[in-house]
mmCIF file of C-alpha atoms in Angstrom:
data_model
loop_
_atom_site.group_PDB
_atom_site.id
_atom_site.type_symbol
_atom_site.label_atom_id
_atom_site.label_comp_id
_atom_site.label_asym_id
_atom_site.label_seq_id
_atom_site.Cartn_x
_atom_site.Cartn_y
_atom_site.Cartn_z
ATOM 1 C CA MET A 51 94.304 111.541 126.958
ATOM 2 C CA ALA A 52 96.666 108.685 127.609
ATOM 3 C CA PRO A 53 97.402 106.505 124.545
ATOM 4 C CA ILE A 54 94.925 103.610 124.098
ATOM 5 C CA PRO A 55 96.725 100.265 124.749
ATOM 6 C CA SER A 56 96.410 98.032 121.761
ATOM 7 C CA THR A 57 96.929 94.267 121.155
ATOM 8 C CA ILE A 58 97.575 92.626 117.869
ATOM 9 C CA LEU A 59 96.103 89.097 117.792
ATOM 10 C CA THR A 60 97.691 86.983 115.174
ATOM 11 C CA GLY A 61 98.059 83.317 114.256
ATOM 12 C CA PHE A 62 98.083 81.136 111.166
ATOM 13 C CA LEU A 63 94.753 80.198 109.381
ATOM 14 C CA GLY A 64 92.528 78.277 111.628
ATOM 15 C CA ALA A 65 94.451 78.805 114.889
ATOM 16 C CA GLY A 66 91.351 79.959 116.768
ATOM 17 C CA LYS A 67 91.646 83.667 116.994
ATOM 18 C CA THR A 68 87.930 84.363 116.538
ATOM 19 C CA THR A 69 86.953 81.704 119.109
ATOM 20 C CA LEU A 70 89.070 83.732 121.617
ATOM 21 C CA LEU A 71 87.623 87.014 120.405
ATOM 22 C CA ASN A 72 84.103 85.719 120.666
ATOM 23 C CA ARG A 73 84.619 84.951 124.257
ATOM 24 C CA ILE A 74 86.130 88.400 124.923
ATOM 25 C CA LEU A 75 83.172 90.008 123.215
ATOM 26 C CA HIS A 76 80.510 88.235 125.232
ATOM 27 C CA GLU A 77 82.168 87.469 128.593
ATOM 28 C CA GLU A 78 81.434 89.674 131.590
ATOM 29 C CA HIS A 79 84.917 90.904 132.400
ATOM 30 C CA GLY A 80 84.153 94.545 133.002
ATOM 31 C CA LEU A 81 86.477 95.826 130.349
ATOM 32 C CA ARG A 82 85.508 98.011 127.454
ATOM 33 C CA ILE A 83 87.344 96.611 124.450
ATOM 34 C CA ALA A 84 87.169 97.655 120.785
ATOM 35 C CA VAL A 85 87.770 94.617 118.664
ATOM 36 C CA ILE A 86 88.775 95.400 115.021
ATOM 37 C CA GLU A 87 88.333 92.675 112.350
ATOM 38 C CA ASN A 88 89.881 93.771 109.153
ATOM 39 C CA GLU A 89 88.095 91.988 106.332
ATOM 40 C CA PHE A 90 89.616 91.745 102.951
ATOM 41 C CA GLY A 91 87.378 91.695 99.778
ATOM 42 C CA GLN A 92 83.630 91.582 99.582
ATOM 43 C CA GLU A 93 82.738 88.395 101.402
ATOM 44 C CA ASN A 94 82.561 89.050 105.092
ATOM 45 C CA ILE A 95 81.780 85.525 106.557
ATOM 46 C CA ASP A 96 83.695 86.278 109.787
ATOM 47 C CA ASN A 97 81.369 88.978 110.809
ATOM 48 C CA GLU A 98 78.342 86.728 110.240
ATOM 49 C CA ILE A 99 79.769 84.165 112.611
ATOM 50 C CA LEU A 100 81.263 86.588 115.127
ATOM 51 C CA VAL A 101 78.286 89.029 115.379
ATOM 52 C CA ARG A 102 75.253 87.385 113.889
ATOM 53 C CA ASP A 103 72.217 89.129 112.301
ATOM 54 C CA THR A 104 73.630 92.578 111.942
ATOM 55 C CA GLY A 105 74.827 94.720 109.121
ATOM 56 C CA GLU A 106 76.328 97.364 111.253
ATOM 57 C CA GLN A 107 80.008 98.238 110.898
ATOM 58 C CA ILE A 108 80.411 99.087 114.600
ATOM 59 C CA VAL A 109 78.403 96.832 116.959
ATOM 60 C CA GLU A 110 78.134 97.547 120.698
ATOM 61 C CA MET A 111 77.972 94.292 122.689
ATOM 62 C CA ASN A 112 76.012 93.745 125.924
ATOM 63 C CA ASN A 113 79.131 93.618 127.973
ATOM 64 C CA GLY A 114 80.243 97.093 126.851
ATOM 65 C CA CYS A 115 82.730 95.852 124.184
ATOM 66 C CA ILE A 116 82.606 97.021 120.598
ATOM 67 C CA CYS A 117 83.153 94.962 117.461
ATOM 68 C CA CYS A 118 84.309 96.982 114.420
ATOM 69 C CA THR A 119 84.559 95.287 111.031
ATOM 70 C CA VAL A 120 86.973 97.163 108.735
ATOM 71 C CA ARG A 121 87.743 96.766 105.152
ATOM 72 C CA GLY A 122 90.797 98.470 103.800
ATOM 73 C CA ASP A 123 92.968 100.885 105.605
ATOM 74 C CA LEU A 124 93.738 100.168 109.183
ATOM 75 C CA ILE A 125 95.179 103.583 109.813
ATOM 76 C CA VAL A 126 91.901 105.223 108.786
ATOM 77 C CA ALA A 127 89.962 102.823 110.983
ATOM 78 C CA LEU A 128 92.055 103.423 114.076
ATOM 79 C CA THR A 129 91.875 107.211 113.505
ATOM 80 C CA ASN A 130 88.174 107.178 113.156
ATOM 81 C CA LEU A 131 87.745 105.096 116.285
ATOM 82 C CA ALA A 132 89.893 107.557 118.206
ATOM 83 C CA GLN A 133 87.886 110.474 116.862
ATOM 84 C CA LYS A 134 84.589 108.828 117.874
ATOM 85 C CA ARG A 135 85.876 108.082 121.300
ATOM 86 C CA ALA A 136 87.152 111.677 121.778
ATOM 87 C CA ALA A 137 83.712 113.033 120.690
ATOM 88 C CA GLY A 138 81.968 110.769 123.299
ATOM 89 C CA GLU A 139 80.194 108.768 120.501
ATOM 90 C CA ILE A 140 81.586 105.394 121.632
ATOM 91 C CA ALA A 141 83.436 104.311 124.744
ATOM 92 C CA PHE A 142 86.390 101.856 124.935
ATOM 93 C CA ASP A 143 89.533 101.595 126.934
ATOM 94 C CA ARG A 144 91.646 99.342 124.790
ATOM 95 C CA VAL A 145 91.867 97.821 121.307
ATOM 96 C CA VAL A 146 92.371 94.286 119.955
ATOM 97 C CA ILE A 147 93.185 93.984 116.271
ATOM 98 C CA GLU A 148 92.753 90.541 114.592
ATOM 99 C CA THR A 149 95.119 89.969 111.766
ATOM 100 C CA THR A 150 94.595 87.610 108.858
ATOM 101 C CA GLY A 151 96.040 84.115 109.177
ATOM 102 C CA LEU A 152 98.204 84.644 106.102
ATOM 103 C CA ALA A 153 99.672 87.928 107.404
ATOM 104 C CA ASN A 154 103.084 88.877 108.680
ATOM 105 C CA PRO A 155 102.167 90.767 111.753
ATOM 106 C CA GLY A 156 105.235 93.104 111.337
ATOM 107 C CA PRO A 157 103.578 95.664 109.070
ATOM 108 C CA VAL A 158 100.537 95.834 111.389
ATOM 109 C CA ALA A 159 102.819 96.502 114.343
ATOM 110 C CA GLN A 160 104.700 98.908 112.246
ATOM 111 C CA THR A 161 101.469 101.037 111.737
ATOM 112 C CA PHE A 162 101.799 102.189 115.369
ATOM 113 C CA PHE A 163 105.192 103.691 114.671
ATOM 114 C CA VAL A 164 105.151 105.020 111.148
ATOM 115 C CA ASP A 165 101.854 106.914 111.317
ATOM 116 C CA GLU A 166 102.020 109.990 113.560
ATOM 117 C CA GLU A 167 98.311 110.174 114.372
ATOM 118 C CA VAL A 168 98.037 106.509 115.247
ATOM 119 C CA GLY A 169 101.152 106.814 117.361
ATOM 120 C CA ALA A 170 99.709 109.845 119.194
ATOM 121 C CA ASN A 171 96.372 108.047 120.110
ATOM 122 C CA TYR A 172 97.467 104.340 120.588
ATOM 123 C CA MET A 173 100.229 102.450 122.337
ATOM 124 C CA LEU A 174 101.002 98.907 121.169
ATOM 125 C CA ASP A 175 100.872 96.663 124.237
ATOM 126 C CA ALA A 176 101.722 93.319 122.724
ATOM 127 C CA VAL A 177 101.572 90.896 119.762
ATOM 128 C CA VAL A 178 99.681 87.718 120.889
ATOM 129 C CA THR A 179 100.020 84.754 118.588
ATOM 130 C CA VAL A 180 97.551 81.791 118.690
ATOM 131 C CA VAL A 181 99.271 78.522 117.584
ATOM 132 C CA ASP A 182 97.211 75.501 116.495
ATOM 133 C CA ALA A 183 98.908 72.609 118.412
ATOM 134 C CA ARG A 184 97.416 70.070 115.917
ATOM 135 C CA HIS A 185 98.825 71.620 112.742
ATOM 136 C CA ALA A 186 101.612 73.985 113.879
ATOM 137 C CA MET A 187 104.544 71.717 113.020
ATOM 138 C CA MET A 188 103.454 71.355 109.427
ATOM 139 C CA GLN A 189 102.524 75.030 109.103
ATOM 140 C CA LEU A 190 105.945 76.098 110.445
ATOM 141 C CA ASP A 191 107.642 73.781 107.990
ATOM 142 C CA GLN A 192 105.700 75.051 105.006
ATOM 143 C CA HIS A 193 104.798 78.699 105.664
ATOM 144 C CA GLU A 194 107.216 81.593 106.417
ATOM 145 C CA GLU A 195 104.196 83.558 107.705
ATOM 146 C CA ALA A 196 103.614 81.074 110.501
ATOM 147 C CA GLN A 197 107.215 81.358 111.572
ATOM 148 C CA ARG A 198 107.050 85.181 111.468
ATOM 149 C CA GLN A 199 103.893 85.172 113.526
ATOM 150 C CA VAL A 200 105.680 83.148 116.258
ATOM 151 C CA GLY A 201 108.815 85.207 115.900
ATOM 152 C CA PHE A 202 106.964 88.457 116.522
ATOM 153 C CA ALA A 203 104.886 87.198 119.458
ATOM 154 C CA ASP A 204 105.149 88.709 122.931
ATOM 155 C CA LYS A 205 102.875 85.917 124.126
ATOM 156 C CA ILE A 206 101.943 82.519 122.529
ATOM 157 C CA LEU A 207 98.601 80.830 123.252
ATOM 158 C CA LEU A 208 98.383 77.133 122.234
ATOM 159 C CA SER A 209 94.920 76.060 120.955
ATOM 160 C CA LYS A 210 93.674 72.445 120.295
ATOM 161 C CA THR A 211 96.040 70.913 122.801
ATOM 162 C CA ASP A 212 93.332 68.276 123.530
ATOM 163 C CA LEU A 213 93.909 66.923 120.033
ATOM 164 C CA VAL A 214 97.629 66.054 120.483
ATOM 165 C CA ASP A 215 99.517 64.031 123.144
ATOM 166 C CA ALA A 216 101.903 65.519 125.700
ATOM 167 C CA ALA A 217 105.004 64.539 123.761
ATOM 168 C CA ALA A 218 103.786 66.445 120.695
ATOM 169 C CA ILE A 219 103.010 69.502 122.856
ATOM 170 C CA ASP A 220 106.581 69.313 124.397
ATOM 171 C CA ALA A 221 108.101 69.047 120.952
ATOM 172 C CA LEU A 222 106.130 72.010 119.737
ATOM 173 C CA LYS A 223 106.980 74.125 122.715
ATOM 174 C CA THR A 224 110.647 73.314 122.116
ATOM 175 C CA ARG A 225 110.405 74.385 118.602
ATOM 176 C CA LEU A 226 108.462 77.624 119.464
ATOM 177 C CA HIS A 227 111.088 78.490 122.139
ATOM 178 C CA ARG A 228 113.796 77.978 119.559
ATOM 179 C CA ILE A 229 112.061 80.412 117.161
ATOM 180 C CA ASN A 230 111.195 82.894 119.911
ATOM 181 C CA PRO A 231 112.809 82.315 123.292
ATOM 182 C CA ARG A 232 111.333 85.474 124.822
ATOM 183 C CA ALA A 233 107.641 84.784 124.488
ATOM 184 C CA PRO A 234 105.892 82.857 127.306
ATOM 185 C CA ILE A 235 103.523 80.123 126.269
ATOM 186 C CA ALA A 236 100.034 79.524 127.681
ATOM 187 C CA THR A 237 96.963 77.655 126.384
ATOM 188 C CA SER A 238 93.666 78.866 124.786
ATOM 189 C CA ASP A 239 91.610 75.748 124.032
ATOM 190 C CA PHE A 240 88.101 76.583 122.902
ATOM 191 C CA GLY A 241 89.054 80.254 123.308
ATOM 192 C CA ARG A 242 89.467 79.733 127.054
ATOM 193 C CA ALA A 243 92.334 81.928 128.243
ATOM 194 C CA PRO A 244 92.437 84.422 131.161
ATOM 195 C CA ILE A 245 92.085 88.033 129.910
ATOM 196 C CA SER A 246 95.396 88.643 131.644
ATOM 197 C CA ASP A 247 97.071 86.342 129.047
ATOM 198 C CA VAL A 248 95.833 88.634 126.290
ATOM 199 C CA LEU A 249 95.638 92.254 127.540
ATOM 200 C CA ASP A 250 97.957 94.588 129.459
ATOM 201 C CA LEU A 251 100.978 92.414 128.862
ATOM 202 C CA ARG A 252 103.297 95.408 128.248
ATOM 203 C CA GLY A 253 105.254 93.029 126.082
ATOM 204 C CA PHE A 254 106.030 95.020 122.909
ATOM 205 C CA ASN A 255 109.542 96.097 123.145
ATOM 206 C CA LEU A 256 110.650 97.936 120.138
ATOM 207 C CA ASN A 257 114.296 97.146 120.618
ATOM 208 C CA ASP A 258 113.618 93.384 120.605
ATOM 209 C CA LYS A 259 111.618 93.846 117.375
ATOM 210 C CA LEU A 260 114.477 95.746 115.726
ATOM 211 C CA GLU A 261 116.768 92.805 116.640
ATOM 212 C CA ILE A 262 114.319 90.422 114.728
ATOM 213 C CA ASP A 263 113.881 92.657 111.714
ATOM 214 C CA PRO A 264 116.302 95.582 111.281
ATOM 215 C CA ASP A 265 114.073 96.993 108.522
ATOM 216 C CA PHE A 266 111.073 97.153 110.864
ATOM 217 C CA LEU A 267 110.911 100.963 110.775
ATOM 218 C CA ARG A 268 112.013 101.506 107.215
ATOM 219 C CA ALA A 269 109.095 103.435 105.783
ATOM 220 C CA ASP A 270 110.042 102.856 102.159
ATOM 221 C CA GLU A 271 107.379 102.243 99.519
ATOM 222 C CA HIS A 272 107.123 98.506 100.076
ATOM 223 C CA ASP A 273 106.761 98.707 103.768
ATOM 224 C CA HIS A 274 104.426 101.703 103.495
ATOM 225 C CA ASP A 275 102.083 99.833 101.235
ATOM 226 C CA HIS A 276 101.937 96.875 103.528
ATOM 227 C CA ALA A 277 101.181 98.949 106.617
ATOM 228 C CA HIS A 278 98.256 100.766 104.844
ATOM 229 C CA ASP A 279 96.923 97.650 103.194
ATOM 230 C CA HIS A 280 96.897 95.903 106.529
ATOM 231 C CA ASP A 281 98.447 92.915 105.088
ATOM 232 C CA HIS A 282 95.749 91.858 102.907
ATOM 233 C CA GLU A 283 92.979 90.279 104.820
ATOM 234 C CA HIS A 284 91.450 89.192 107.940
ATOM 235 C CA GLY A 285 89.269 87.281 110.027
ATOM 236 C CA GLU A 286 89.333 84.086 111.603
ATOM 237 C CA HIS A 287 87.210 81.721 113.291
ATOM 238 C CA CYS A 288 86.842 79.250 115.545
ATOM 239 C CA GLY A 289 85.027 76.322 116.769
ATOM 240 C CA HIS A 290 87.759 74.262 117.991
ATOM 241 C CA ASP A 291 87.890 70.710 117.173
ATOM 242 C CA HIS A 292 86.876 71.455 113.764
ATOM 243 C CA ALA A 293 86.944 74.900 113.351
ATOM 244 C CA HIS A 294 88.972 77.830 113.233
ATOM 245 C CA GLY A 295 89.329 80.011 110.718
ATOM 246 C CA GLU A 296 90.016 82.932 109.229
ATOM 247 C CA ALA A 297 89.663 84.937 106.263
ATOM 248 C CA CYS A 298 89.469 85.105 102.703
ATOM 249 C CA GLY A 299 90.872 86.401 99.589
ATOM 250 C CA HIS A 300 94.572 86.500 100.091
ATOM 251 C CA GLN A 301 95.484 89.013 97.512
ATOM 252 C CA ASP A 302 99.135 89.843 98.144
ATOM 253 C CA HIS A 303 100.034 92.769 96.005
ATOM 254 C CA HIS A 304 103.750 91.914 96.298
ATOM 255 C CA HIS A 305 103.259 88.163 95.354
ATOM 256 C CA SER A 306 105.568 86.711 97.974
ATOM 257 C CA HIS A 307 107.038 83.561 96.744
ATOM 258 C CA HIS A 308 105.778 81.557 99.538
ATOM 259 C CA THR A 309 102.133 82.522 99.287
ATOM 260 C CA ASP A 310 101.636 82.547 95.458
ATOM 261 C CA ASP A 311 100.112 79.136 95.541
ATOM 262 C CA ILE A 312 97.570 80.035 98.244
ATOM 263 C CA ALA A 313 94.292 81.204 96.952
ATOM 264 C CA ALA A 314 90.655 81.554 98.078
ATOM 265 C CA PHE A 315 87.330 81.139 96.274
ATOM 266 C CA VAL A 316 83.717 81.644 97.286
ATOM 267 C CA PHE A 317 80.633 79.563 96.737
ATOM 268 C CA LYS A 318 77.161 81.245 97.075
ATOM 269 C CA SER A 319 73.693 79.985 96.453
ATOM 270 C CA GLU A 320 70.156 80.805 97.302
ATOM 271 C CA ARG A 321 69.075 77.181 97.173
ATOM 272 C CA ALA A 322 69.313 75.074 100.231
ATOM 273 C CA PHE A 323 71.856 72.169 100.653
ATOM 274 C CA ASP A 324 70.813 68.568 101.039
ATOM 275 C CA PRO A 325 72.586 67.704 104.329
ATOM 276 C CA GLU A 326 73.473 64.131 103.467
ATOM 277 C CA ARG A 327 74.820 64.875 100.007
ATOM 278 C CA LEU A 328 76.787 67.849 101.224
ATOM 279 C CA ASP A 329 78.336 65.866 104.077
ATOM 280 C CA GLN A 330 79.329 63.085 101.667
ATOM 281 C CA PHE A 331 80.834 65.469 99.147
ATOM 282 C CA LEU A 332 82.827 67.483 101.729
ATOM 283 C CA GLY A 333 84.028 64.352 103.277
ATOM 284 C CA SER A 334 85.365 63.062 99.904
ATOM 285 C CA MET A 335 87.026 66.471 99.218
ATOM 286 C CA VAL A 336 88.749 66.404 102.623
ATOM 287 C CA GLN A 337 89.978 62.912 102.003
ATOM 288 C CA VAL A 338 91.653 63.972 98.739
ATOM 289 C CA PHE A 339 92.598 67.548 99.255
ATOM 290 C CA GLY A 340 92.682 67.855 103.067
ATOM 291 C CA PRO A 341 96.340 68.708 103.402
ATOM 292 C CA GLN A 342 95.943 71.512 100.886
ATOM 293 C CA MET A 343 92.784 72.871 102.437
ATOM 294 C CA LEU A 344 94.190 75.409 104.801
ATOM 295 C CA ARG A 345 90.852 76.932 105.894
ATOM 296 C CA TYR A 346 87.232 76.599 104.897
ATOM 297 C CA LYS A 347 84.052 77.966 106.480
ATOM 298 C CA GLY A 348 80.635 79.131 105.742
ATOM 299 C CA VAL A 349 77.129 80.048 106.806
ATOM 300 C CA LEU A 350 74.706 77.487 105.257
ATOM 301 C CA SER A 351 71.062 77.123 104.495
ATOM 302 C CA MET A 352 69.967 73.491 104.972
ATOM 303 C CA ALA A 353 66.786 72.042 103.628
ATOM 304 C CA GLY A 354 64.167 71.871 106.316
ATOM 305 C CA ALA A 355 66.232 73.655 108.979
ATOM 306 C CA ASP A 356 65.009 76.844 110.666
ATOM 307 C CA ARG A 357 68.491 77.859 111.794
ATOM 308 C CA LYS A 358 71.618 78.705 110.026
ATOM 309 C CA VAL A 359 74.498 76.220 110.106
ATOM 310 C CA VAL A 360 77.976 77.557 110.813
ATOM 311 C CA PHE A 361 80.480 75.273 109.005
ATOM 312 C CA GLN A 362 84.223 75.389 109.540
ATOM 313 C CA GLY A 363 87.271 73.331 109.064
ATOM 314 C CA VAL A 364 91.092 73.177 108.940
ATOM 315 C CA HIS A 365 92.794 70.539 106.768
ATOM 316 C CA GLN A 366 91.149 67.219 107.591
ATOM 317 C CA ILE A 367 89.302 68.500 110.632
ATOM 318 C CA MET A 368 85.831 69.622 109.786
ATOM 319 C CA GLY A 369 82.602 70.315 111.641
ATOM 320 C CA SER A 370 79.531 72.377 112.009
ATOM 321 C CA ASP A 371 77.320 74.005 114.590
ATOM 322 C CA LEU A 372 73.788 75.407 114.704
ATOM 323 C CA GLY A 373 73.776 79.202 114.267
ATOM 324 C CA ALA A 374 71.148 81.862 114.671
ATOM 325 C CA LYS A 375 67.536 81.433 113.474
ATOM 326 C CA TRP A 376 66.665 82.649 110.088
ATOM 327 C CA ILE A 377 64.740 85.882 110.486
ATOM 328 C CA ASP A 378 61.362 86.189 108.767
ATOM 329 C CA GLY A 379 61.916 87.794 105.447
ATOM 330 C CA GLU A 380 65.674 87.210 105.466
ATOM 331 C CA PRO A 381 67.027 85.734 102.238
ATOM 332 C CA ARG A 382 68.018 82.078 103.019
ATOM 333 C CA ALA A 383 71.324 81.819 101.228
ATOM 334 C CA SER A 384 74.504 79.898 101.766
ATOM 335 C CA LYS A 385 78.011 81.399 101.469
ATOM 336 C CA MET A 386 81.221 79.347 101.782
ATOM 337 C CA VAL A 387 84.903 80.300 101.525
ATOM 338 C CA PHE A 388 87.722 77.882 100.776
ATOM 339 C CA ILE A 389 91.400 78.918 101.236
ATOM 340 C CA GLY A 390 93.981 76.449 100.072
ATOM 341 C CA LYS A 391 96.982 75.576 98.092
ATOM 342 C CA ASN A 392 96.246 74.700 94.407
ATOM 343 C CA LEU A 393 92.698 73.652 95.049
ATOM 344 C CA PRO A 394 90.670 72.710 91.942
ATOM 345 C CA LYS A 395 88.024 75.444 92.180
ATOM 346 C CA ASP A 396 85.943 74.035 89.331
ATOM 347 C CA VAL A 397 85.674 70.609 90.987
ATOM 348 C CA PHE A 398 84.549 72.102 94.277
ATOM 349 C CA ILE A 399 82.000 74.457 92.743
ATOM 350 C CA ALA A 400 80.575 71.710 90.451
ATOM 351 C CA GLY A 401 80.292 69.303 93.361
ATOM 352 C CA LEU A 402 78.655 71.796 95.764
ATOM 353 C CA GLU A 403 76.122 72.594 93.030
ATOM 354 C CA GLN A 404 75.163 68.879 92.961
ATOM 355 C CA CYS A 405 74.518 69.016 96.724
ATOM 356 C CA LEU A 406 71.712 71.670 96.360
ATOM 357 C CA VAL A 407 68.035 70.789 96.452
#
C-alpha cells in the first residue's frame, strides 16, 4: 500500500484547531480522514466537545471520517490505526494529528522519520499552523512554542480575523513572514477553510526543516522521549469569538524554562451551577487574571437546564454555547479545565464552589 498522507495541525492554545477539526469531521467532503486527538492526562474534555455523548476511543462519523482519541504514545496509535486499516476493520485515506497548544511540533513531525514502522506506513504531507489573529502578537512575544509552531509551518491559517482591524492583520502577517517566509497564509475564521488549505499540500520538505533545526533527526534520548510522549498533551477547541481551546495538563518532563510557569488544574462537581453567580465570578476572574488565563473550557451542568453548556475562553474572551441534551440516567456533572500562568488555583476552586446550588 502507498504511505498514508498525514497532516500535523498545530497552533497555540486557543487558536481554533478543534473548530476546524469539527468541521472536517462533519462536513460532506467525500474524504475519509482519521483525526487523531492525543489527550494528556485523565481529563478528556476535548472529546466531549468534539464528539459528544460517546465513550468510544475510535468513533466513525456519518461522513466517513474517523475520530480517534489517544492518550500516550503516538507511535503506538499510528501503528494500531495502520494495522486496523490493513485488516479491513476501519477505512481511511489520510490522517490529521492535532497537537497540543503548548507543543513544539518538531518532535511530532520527527516521529514520521525516526520510527521505522510509522515511516513505512505514513507520509508526512504538511504541518499546518492555526494562528489566533487576536492574541498572536502577545503569544509570539511571550512563548517560544508559538514561534516554533509558526517556524515549522508549511501553511498558516489565521483565525479570529474579524476581531482585529486590517492594520493589525497586516502587521501580524509581516511578522509571520519574517519568522517563516516559506509558509503561505490563509484564513480559517470559525473553522471555515477549504479542505485544500489543509490536506494534500505536499509541503513538508525535510531539507527545509533541517535548515530550521539541524538536530531534527538526532534520535538521542531527549528527542526520543519527546517523540514518544507526543509532546505532552493535546486537544483544542474552538468556538471562535470566545473559544478555542485546547488541552490540559501540560506536564513537560524536561521542564523547559519557558513553560515552567504554565500549569493546568481541573474543577469537577456533581452539583449544578447557578448561571448568574457563575457568570459574575468568571467575569471577575477574567478581569483580574485574564492575561494569565491562556485557555479555559468545560462542559457544565446548569440549574434548570436540560442541555449541557459548553464553556470556552482565551484570555479575556469568554463565551458559551448549548451542547447536547443530558441523556436519561447520565450523571449531570460539570468539568472545567483552566490553563494559565501562575493562576491561584485555590481562589478559583473556592469561588467556583460558591457558584454551585
